[in-house]
PDB file of N, CA and C in Angstrom:
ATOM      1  N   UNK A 249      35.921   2.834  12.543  1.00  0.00           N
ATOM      2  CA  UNK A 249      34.539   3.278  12.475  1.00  0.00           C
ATOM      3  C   UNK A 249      33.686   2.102  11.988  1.00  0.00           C
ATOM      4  N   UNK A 250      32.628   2.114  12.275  1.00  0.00           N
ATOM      5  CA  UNK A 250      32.111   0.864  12.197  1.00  0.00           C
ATOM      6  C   UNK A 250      30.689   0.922  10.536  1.00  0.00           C
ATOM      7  N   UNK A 251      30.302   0.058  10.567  1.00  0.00           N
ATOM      8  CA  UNK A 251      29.817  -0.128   9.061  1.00  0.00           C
ATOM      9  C   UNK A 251      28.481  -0.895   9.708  1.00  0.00           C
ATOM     10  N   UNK A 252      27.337   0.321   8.756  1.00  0.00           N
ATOM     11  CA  UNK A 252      25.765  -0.149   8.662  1.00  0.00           C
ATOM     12  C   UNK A 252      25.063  -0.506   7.330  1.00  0.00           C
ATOM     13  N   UNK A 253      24.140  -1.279   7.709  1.00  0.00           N
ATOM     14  CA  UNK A 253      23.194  -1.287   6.545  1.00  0.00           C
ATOM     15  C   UNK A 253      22.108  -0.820   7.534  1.00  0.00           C
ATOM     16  N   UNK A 254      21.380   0.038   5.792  1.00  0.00           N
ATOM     17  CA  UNK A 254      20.256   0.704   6.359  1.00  0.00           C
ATOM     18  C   UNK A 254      19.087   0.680   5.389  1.00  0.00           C
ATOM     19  N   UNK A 255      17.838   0.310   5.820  1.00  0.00           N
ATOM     20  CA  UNK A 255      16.862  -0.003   5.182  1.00  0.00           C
ATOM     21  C   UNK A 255      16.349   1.204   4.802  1.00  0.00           C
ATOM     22  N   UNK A 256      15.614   1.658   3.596  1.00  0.00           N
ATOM     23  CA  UNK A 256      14.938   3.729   3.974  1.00  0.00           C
ATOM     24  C   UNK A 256      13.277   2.794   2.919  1.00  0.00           C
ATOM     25  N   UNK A 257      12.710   3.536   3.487  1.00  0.00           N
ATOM     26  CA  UNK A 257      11.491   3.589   2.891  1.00  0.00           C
ATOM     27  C   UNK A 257      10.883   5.127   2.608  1.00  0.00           C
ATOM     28  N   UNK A 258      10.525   5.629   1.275  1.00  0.00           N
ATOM     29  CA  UNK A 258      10.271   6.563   1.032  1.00  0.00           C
ATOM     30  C   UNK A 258       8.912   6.605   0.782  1.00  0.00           C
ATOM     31  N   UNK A 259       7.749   7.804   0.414  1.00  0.00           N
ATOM     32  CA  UNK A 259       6.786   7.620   0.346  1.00  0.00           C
ATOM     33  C   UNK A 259       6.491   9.356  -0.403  1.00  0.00           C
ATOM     34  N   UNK A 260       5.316   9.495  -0.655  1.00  0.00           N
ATOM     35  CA  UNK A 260       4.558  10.794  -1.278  1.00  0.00           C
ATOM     36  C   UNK A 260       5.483  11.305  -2.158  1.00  0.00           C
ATOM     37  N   UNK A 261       6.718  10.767  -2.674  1.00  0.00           N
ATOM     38  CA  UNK A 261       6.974  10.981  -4.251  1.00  0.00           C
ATOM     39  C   UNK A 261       6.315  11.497  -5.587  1.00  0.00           C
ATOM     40  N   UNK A 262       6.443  12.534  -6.096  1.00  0.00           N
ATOM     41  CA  UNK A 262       6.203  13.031  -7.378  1.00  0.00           C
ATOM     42  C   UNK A 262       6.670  11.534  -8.231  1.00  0.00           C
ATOM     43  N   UNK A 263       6.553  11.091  -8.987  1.00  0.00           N
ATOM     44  CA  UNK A 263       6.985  10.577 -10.056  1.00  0.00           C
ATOM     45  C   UNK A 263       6.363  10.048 -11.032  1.00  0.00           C
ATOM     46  N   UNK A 264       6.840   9.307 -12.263  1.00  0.00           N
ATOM     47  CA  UNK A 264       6.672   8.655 -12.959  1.00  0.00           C
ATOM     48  C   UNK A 264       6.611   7.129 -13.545  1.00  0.00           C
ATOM     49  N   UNK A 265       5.955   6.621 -13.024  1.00  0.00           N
ATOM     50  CA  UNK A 265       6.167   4.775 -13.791  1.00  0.00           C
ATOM     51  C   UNK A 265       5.323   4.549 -14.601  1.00  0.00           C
ATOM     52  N   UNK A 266       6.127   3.661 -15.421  1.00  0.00           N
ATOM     53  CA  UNK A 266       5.489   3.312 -17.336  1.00  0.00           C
ATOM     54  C   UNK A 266       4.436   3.934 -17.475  1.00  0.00           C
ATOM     55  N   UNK A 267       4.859   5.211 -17.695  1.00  0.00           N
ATOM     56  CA  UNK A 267       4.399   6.335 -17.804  1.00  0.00           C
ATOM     57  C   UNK A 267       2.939   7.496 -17.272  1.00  0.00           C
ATOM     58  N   UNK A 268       2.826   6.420 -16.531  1.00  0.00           N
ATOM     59  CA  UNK A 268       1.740   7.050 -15.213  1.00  0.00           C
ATOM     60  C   UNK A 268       2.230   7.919 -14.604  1.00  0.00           C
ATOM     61  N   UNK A 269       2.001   9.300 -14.422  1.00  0.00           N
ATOM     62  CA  UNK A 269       2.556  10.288 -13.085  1.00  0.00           C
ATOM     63  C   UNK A 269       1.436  10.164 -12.333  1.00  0.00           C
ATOM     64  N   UNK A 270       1.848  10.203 -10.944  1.00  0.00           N
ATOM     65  CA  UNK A 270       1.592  10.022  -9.715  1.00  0.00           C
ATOM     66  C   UNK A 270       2.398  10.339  -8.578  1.00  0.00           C
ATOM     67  N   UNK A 271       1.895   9.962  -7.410  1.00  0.00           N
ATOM     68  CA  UNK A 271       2.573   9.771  -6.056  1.00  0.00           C
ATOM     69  C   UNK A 271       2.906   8.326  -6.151  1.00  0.00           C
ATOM     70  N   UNK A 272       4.500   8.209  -5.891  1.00  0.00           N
ATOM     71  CA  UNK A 272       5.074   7.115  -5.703  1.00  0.00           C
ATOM     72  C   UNK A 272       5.526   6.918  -4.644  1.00  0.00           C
ATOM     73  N   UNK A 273       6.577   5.686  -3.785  1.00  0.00           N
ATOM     74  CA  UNK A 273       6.638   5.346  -3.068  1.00  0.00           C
ATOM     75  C   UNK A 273       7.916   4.465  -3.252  1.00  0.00           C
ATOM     76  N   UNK A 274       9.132   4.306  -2.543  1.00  0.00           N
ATOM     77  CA  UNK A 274      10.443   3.209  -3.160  1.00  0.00           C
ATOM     78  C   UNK A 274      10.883   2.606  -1.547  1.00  0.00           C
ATOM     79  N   UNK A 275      11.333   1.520  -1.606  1.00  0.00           N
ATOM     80  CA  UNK A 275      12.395   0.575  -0.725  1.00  0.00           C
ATOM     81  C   UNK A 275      13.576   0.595  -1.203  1.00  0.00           C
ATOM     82  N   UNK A 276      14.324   0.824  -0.751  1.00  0.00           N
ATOM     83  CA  UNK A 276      15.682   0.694  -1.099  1.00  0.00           C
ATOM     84  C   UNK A 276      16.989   0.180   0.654  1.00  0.00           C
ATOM     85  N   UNK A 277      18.322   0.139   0.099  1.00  0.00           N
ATOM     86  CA  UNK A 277      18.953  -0.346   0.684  1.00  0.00           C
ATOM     87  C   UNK A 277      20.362   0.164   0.320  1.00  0.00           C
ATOM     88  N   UNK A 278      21.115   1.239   1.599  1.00  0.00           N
ATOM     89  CA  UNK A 278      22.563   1.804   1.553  1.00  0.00           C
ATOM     90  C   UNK A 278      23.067   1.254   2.925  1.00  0.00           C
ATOM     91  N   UNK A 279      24.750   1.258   2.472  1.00  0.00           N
ATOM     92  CA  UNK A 279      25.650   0.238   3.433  1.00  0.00           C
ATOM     93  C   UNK A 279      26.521   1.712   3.545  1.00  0.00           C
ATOM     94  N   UNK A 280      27.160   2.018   4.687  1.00  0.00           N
ATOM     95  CA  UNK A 280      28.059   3.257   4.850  1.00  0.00           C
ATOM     96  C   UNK A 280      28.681   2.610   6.373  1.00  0.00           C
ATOM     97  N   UNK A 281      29.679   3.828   6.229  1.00  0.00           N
ATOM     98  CA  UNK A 281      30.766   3.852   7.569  1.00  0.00           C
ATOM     99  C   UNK A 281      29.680   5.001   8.457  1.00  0.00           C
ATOM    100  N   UNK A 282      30.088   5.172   9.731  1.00  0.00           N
ATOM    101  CA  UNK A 282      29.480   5.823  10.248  1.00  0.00           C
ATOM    102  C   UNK A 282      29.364   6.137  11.567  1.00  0.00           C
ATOM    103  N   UNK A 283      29.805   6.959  12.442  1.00  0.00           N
ATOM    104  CA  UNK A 283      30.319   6.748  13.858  1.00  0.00           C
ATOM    105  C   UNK A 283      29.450   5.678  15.418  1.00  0.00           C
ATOM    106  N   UNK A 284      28.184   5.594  14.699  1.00  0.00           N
ATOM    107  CA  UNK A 284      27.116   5.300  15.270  1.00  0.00           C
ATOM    108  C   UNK A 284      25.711   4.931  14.894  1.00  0.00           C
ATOM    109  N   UNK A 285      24.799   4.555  15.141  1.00  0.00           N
ATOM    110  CA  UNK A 285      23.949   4.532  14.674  1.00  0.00           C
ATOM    111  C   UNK A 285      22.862   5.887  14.251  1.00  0.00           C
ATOM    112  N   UNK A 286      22.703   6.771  15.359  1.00  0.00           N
ATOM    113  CA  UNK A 286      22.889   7.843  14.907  1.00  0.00           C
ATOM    114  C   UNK A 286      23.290   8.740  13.691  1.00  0.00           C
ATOM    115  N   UNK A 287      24.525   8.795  13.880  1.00  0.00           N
ATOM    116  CA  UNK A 287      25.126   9.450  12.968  1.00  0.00           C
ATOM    117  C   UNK A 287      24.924   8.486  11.331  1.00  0.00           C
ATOM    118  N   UNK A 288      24.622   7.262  11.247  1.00  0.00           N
ATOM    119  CA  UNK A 288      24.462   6.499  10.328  1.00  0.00           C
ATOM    120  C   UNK A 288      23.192   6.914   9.290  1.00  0.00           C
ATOM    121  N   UNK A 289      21.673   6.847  10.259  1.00  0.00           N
ATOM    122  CA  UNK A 289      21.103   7.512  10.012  1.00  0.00           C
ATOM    123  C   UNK A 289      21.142   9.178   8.836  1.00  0.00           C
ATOM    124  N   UNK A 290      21.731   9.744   9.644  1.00  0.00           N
ATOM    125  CA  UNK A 290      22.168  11.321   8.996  1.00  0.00           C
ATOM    126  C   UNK A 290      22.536  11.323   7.814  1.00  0.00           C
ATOM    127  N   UNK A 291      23.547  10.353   7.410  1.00  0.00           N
ATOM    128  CA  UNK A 291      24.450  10.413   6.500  1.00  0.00           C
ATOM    129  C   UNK A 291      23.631   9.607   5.289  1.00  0.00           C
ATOM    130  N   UNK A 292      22.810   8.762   5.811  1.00  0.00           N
ATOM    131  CA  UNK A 292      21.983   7.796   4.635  1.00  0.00           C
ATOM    132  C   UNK A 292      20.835   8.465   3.966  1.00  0.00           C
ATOM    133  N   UNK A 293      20.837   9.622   4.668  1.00  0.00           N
ATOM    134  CA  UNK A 293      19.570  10.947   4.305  1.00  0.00           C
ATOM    135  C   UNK A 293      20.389  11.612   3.376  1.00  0.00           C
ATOM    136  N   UNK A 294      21.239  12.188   3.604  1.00  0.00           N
ATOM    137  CA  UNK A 294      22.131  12.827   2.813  1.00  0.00           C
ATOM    138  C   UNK A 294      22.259  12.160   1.437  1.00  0.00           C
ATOM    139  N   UNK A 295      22.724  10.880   1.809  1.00  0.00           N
ATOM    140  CA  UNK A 295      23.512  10.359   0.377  1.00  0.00           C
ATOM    141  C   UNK A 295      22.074  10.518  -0.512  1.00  0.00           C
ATOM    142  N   UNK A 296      21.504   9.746  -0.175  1.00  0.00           N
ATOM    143  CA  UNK A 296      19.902   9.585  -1.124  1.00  0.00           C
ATOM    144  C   UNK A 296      19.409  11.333  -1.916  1.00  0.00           C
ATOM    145  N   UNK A 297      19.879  12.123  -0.924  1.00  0.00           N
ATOM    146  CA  UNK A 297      19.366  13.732  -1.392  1.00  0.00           C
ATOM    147  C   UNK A 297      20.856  13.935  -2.648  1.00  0.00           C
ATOM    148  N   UNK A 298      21.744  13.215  -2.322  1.00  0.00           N
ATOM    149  CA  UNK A 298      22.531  13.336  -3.516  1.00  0.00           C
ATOM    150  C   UNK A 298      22.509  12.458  -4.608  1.00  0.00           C
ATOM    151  N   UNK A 299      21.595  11.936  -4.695  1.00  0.00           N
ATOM    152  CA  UNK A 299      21.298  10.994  -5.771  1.00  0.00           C
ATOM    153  C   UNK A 299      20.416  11.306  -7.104  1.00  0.00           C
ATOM    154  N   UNK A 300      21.044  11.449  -8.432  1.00  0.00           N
ATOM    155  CA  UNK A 300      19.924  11.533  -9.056  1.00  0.00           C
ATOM    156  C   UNK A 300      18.477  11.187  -8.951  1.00  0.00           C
ATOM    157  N   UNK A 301      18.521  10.240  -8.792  1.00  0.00           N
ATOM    158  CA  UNK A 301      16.699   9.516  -9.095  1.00  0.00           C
ATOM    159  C   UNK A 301      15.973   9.860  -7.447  1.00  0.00           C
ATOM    160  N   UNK A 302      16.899  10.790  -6.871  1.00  0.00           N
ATOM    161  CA  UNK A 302      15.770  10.910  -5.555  1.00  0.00           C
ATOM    162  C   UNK A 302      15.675  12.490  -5.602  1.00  0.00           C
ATOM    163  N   UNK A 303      16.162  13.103  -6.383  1.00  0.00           N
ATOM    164  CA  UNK A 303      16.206  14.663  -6.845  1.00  0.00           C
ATOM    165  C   UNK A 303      15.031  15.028  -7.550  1.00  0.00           C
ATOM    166  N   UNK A 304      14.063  15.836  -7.180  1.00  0.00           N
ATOM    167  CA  UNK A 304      12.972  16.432  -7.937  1.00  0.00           C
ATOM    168  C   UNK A 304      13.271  17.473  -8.721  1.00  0.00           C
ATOM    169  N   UNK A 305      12.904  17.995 -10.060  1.00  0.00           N
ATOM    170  CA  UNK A 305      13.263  18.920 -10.863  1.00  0.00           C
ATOM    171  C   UNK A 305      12.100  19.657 -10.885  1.00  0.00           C
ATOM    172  N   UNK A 306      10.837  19.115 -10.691  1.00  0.00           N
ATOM    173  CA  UNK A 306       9.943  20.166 -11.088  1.00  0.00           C
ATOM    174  C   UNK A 306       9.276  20.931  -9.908  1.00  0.00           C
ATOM    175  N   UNK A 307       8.183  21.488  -9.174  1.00  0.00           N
ATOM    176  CA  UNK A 307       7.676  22.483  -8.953  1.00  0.00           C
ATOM    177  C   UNK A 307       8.139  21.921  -7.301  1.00  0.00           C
ATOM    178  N   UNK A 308       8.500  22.877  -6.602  1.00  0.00           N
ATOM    179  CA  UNK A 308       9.148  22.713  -4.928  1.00  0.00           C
ATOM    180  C   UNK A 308       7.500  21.491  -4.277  1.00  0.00           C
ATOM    181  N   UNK A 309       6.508  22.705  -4.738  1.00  0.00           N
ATOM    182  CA  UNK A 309       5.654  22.440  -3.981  1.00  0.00           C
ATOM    183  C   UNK A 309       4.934  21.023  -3.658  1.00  0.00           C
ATOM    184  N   UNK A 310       5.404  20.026  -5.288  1.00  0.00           N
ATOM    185  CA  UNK A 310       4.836  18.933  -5.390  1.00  0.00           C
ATOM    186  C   UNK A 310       5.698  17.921  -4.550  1.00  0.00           C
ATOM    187  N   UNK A 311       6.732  18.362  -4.182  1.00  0.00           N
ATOM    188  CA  UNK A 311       7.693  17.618  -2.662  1.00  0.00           C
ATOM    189  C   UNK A 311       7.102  17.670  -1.597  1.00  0.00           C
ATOM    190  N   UNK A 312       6.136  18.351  -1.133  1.00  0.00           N
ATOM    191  CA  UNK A 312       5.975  19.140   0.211  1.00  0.00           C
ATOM    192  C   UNK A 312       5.718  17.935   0.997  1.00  0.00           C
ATOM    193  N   UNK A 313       4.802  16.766   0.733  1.00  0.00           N
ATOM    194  CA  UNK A 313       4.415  15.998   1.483  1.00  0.00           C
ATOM    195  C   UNK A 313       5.456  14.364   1.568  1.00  0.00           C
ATOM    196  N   UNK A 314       6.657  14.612   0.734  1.00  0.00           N
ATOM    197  CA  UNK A 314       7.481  13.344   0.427  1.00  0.00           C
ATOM    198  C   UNK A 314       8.200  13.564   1.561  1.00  0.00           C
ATOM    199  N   UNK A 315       8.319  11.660   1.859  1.00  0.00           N
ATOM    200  CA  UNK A 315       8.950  11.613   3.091  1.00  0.00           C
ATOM    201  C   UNK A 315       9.776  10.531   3.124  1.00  0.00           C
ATOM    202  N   UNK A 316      10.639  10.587   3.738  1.00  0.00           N
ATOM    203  CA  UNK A 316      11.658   8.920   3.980  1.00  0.00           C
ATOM    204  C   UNK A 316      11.966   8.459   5.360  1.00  0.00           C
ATOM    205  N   UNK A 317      11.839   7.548   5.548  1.00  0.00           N
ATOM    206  CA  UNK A 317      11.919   6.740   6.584  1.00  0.00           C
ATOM    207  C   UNK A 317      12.974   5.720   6.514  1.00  0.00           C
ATOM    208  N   UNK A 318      13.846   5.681   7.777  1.00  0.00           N
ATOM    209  CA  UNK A 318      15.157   4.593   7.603  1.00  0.00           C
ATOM    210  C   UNK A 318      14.163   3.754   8.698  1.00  0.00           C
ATOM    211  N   UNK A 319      14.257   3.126   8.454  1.00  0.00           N
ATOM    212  CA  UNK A 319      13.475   1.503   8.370  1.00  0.00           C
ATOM    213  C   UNK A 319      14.226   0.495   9.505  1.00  0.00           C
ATOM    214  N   UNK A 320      15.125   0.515   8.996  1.00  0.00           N
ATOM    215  CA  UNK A 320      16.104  -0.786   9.927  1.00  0.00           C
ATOM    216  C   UNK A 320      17.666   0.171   9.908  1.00  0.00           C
ATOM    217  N   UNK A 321      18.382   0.214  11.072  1.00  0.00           N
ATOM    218  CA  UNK A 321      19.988   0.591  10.797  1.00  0.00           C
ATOM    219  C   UNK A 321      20.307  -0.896  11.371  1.00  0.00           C
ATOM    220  N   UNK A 322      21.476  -1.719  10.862  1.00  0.00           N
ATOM    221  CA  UNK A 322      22.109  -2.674  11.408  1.00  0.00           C
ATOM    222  C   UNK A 322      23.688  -2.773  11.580  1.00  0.00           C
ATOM    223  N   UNK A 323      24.337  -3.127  12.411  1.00  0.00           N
ATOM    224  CA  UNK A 323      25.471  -2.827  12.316  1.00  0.00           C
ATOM    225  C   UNK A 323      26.363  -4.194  11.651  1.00  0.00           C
ATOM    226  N   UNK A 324      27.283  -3.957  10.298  1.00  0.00           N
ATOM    227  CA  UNK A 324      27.920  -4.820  10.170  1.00  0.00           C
ATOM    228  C   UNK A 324      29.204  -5.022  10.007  1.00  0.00           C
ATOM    229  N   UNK A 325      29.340  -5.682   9.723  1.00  0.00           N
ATOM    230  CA  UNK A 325      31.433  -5.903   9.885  1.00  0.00           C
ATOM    231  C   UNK A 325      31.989  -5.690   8.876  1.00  0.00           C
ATOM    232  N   UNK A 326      32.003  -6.085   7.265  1.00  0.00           N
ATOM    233  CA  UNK A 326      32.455  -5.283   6.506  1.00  0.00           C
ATOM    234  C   UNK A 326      31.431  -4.623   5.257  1.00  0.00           C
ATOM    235  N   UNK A 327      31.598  -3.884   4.740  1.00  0.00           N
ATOM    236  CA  UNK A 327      30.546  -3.506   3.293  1.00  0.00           C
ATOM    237  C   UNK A 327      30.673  -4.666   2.063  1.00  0.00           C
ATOM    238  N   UNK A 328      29.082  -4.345   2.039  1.00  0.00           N
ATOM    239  CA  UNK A 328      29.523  -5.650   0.762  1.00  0.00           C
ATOM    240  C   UNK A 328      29.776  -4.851  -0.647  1.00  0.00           C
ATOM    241  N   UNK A 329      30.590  -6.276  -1.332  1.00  0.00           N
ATOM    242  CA  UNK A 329      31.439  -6.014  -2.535  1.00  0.00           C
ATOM    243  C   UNK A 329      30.711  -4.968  -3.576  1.00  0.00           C
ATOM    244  N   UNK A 330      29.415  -5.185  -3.879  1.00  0.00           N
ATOM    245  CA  UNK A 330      28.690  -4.737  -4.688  1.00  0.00           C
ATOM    246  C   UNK A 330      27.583  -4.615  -4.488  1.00  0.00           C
ATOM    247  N   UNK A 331      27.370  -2.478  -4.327  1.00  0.00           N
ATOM    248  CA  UNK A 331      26.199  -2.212  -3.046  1.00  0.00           C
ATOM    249  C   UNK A 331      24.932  -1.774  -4.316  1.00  0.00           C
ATOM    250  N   UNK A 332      25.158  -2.093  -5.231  1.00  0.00           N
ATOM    251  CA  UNK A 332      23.866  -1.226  -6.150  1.00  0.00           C
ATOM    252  C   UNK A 332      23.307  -0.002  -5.788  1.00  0.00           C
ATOM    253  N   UNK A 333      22.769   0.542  -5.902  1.00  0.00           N
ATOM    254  CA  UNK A 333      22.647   1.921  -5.612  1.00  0.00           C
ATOM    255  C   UNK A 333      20.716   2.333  -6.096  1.00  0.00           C
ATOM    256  N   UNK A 334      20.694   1.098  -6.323  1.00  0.00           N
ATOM    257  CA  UNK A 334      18.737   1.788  -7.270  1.00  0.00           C
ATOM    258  C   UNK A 334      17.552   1.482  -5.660  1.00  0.00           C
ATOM    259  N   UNK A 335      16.583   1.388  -6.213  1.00  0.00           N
ATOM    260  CA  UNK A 335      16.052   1.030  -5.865  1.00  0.00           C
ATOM    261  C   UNK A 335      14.272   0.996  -6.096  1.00  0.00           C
ATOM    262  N   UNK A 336      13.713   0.182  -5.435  1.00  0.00           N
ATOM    263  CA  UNK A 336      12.262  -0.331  -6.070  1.00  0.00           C
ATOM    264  C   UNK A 336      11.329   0.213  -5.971  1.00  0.00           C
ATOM    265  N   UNK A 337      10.386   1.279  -6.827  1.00  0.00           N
ATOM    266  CA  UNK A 337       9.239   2.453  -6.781  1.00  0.00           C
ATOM    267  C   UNK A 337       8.103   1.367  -6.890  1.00  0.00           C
ATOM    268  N   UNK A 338       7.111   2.082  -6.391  1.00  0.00           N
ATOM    269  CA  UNK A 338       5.800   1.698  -6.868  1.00  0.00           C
ATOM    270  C   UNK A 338       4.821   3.083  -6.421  1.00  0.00           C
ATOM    271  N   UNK A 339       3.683   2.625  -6.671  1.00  0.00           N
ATOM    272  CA  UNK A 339       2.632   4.018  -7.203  1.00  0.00           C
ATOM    273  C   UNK A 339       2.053   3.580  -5.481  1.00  0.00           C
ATOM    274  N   UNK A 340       1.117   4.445  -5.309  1.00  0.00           N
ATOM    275  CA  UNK A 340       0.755   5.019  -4.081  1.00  0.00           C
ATOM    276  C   UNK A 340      -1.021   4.655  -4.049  1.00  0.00           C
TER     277      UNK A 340
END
């Protein structure tokens, strides 16, 4: 099975930075196995919805307009050693 990197850009975020609440916005970057590009996609939505820091706790409604966008899928040959997992917010 073959191995992607995938760019996601998120946007209309509830959140918090140094201590401003607002609508935020993050770039980030996940590497996975994945049958296709397609299917690569799917799975990079998923992981992020299982992630703490992309999980909303408070009111459904203040999600309604948050959105993510995979950005770039690329196909590569192996995963790298050390994939970090964060990634970079800013305010809106």
């Amino acid at each position: 099975m073959p191995y992607y990197e995938c760019s996601i850009r998120g946007a209309h975020f509830p959140a918090e930075l140094i201590g401003k609440k607002g609508m935020c916005g993050f770039n980030t970057t996940r590497w996975l196995e994945a049958d296709d590009p397609d299917d690569a996609e799917m799975k990079v939505v998923q992981m992020l919805r299982g992630e703490r820091s992309f999980q909303w706790r408070g009111k459904p409604e203040r999600m309604a307009d948050a959105r993510v966008f995979v950005e770039t899928i690329r196909e590569i040959k192996k995963l790298p050693k050390s994939q970090g997992g964060g990634a970079t917010w800013h305010t809106e």
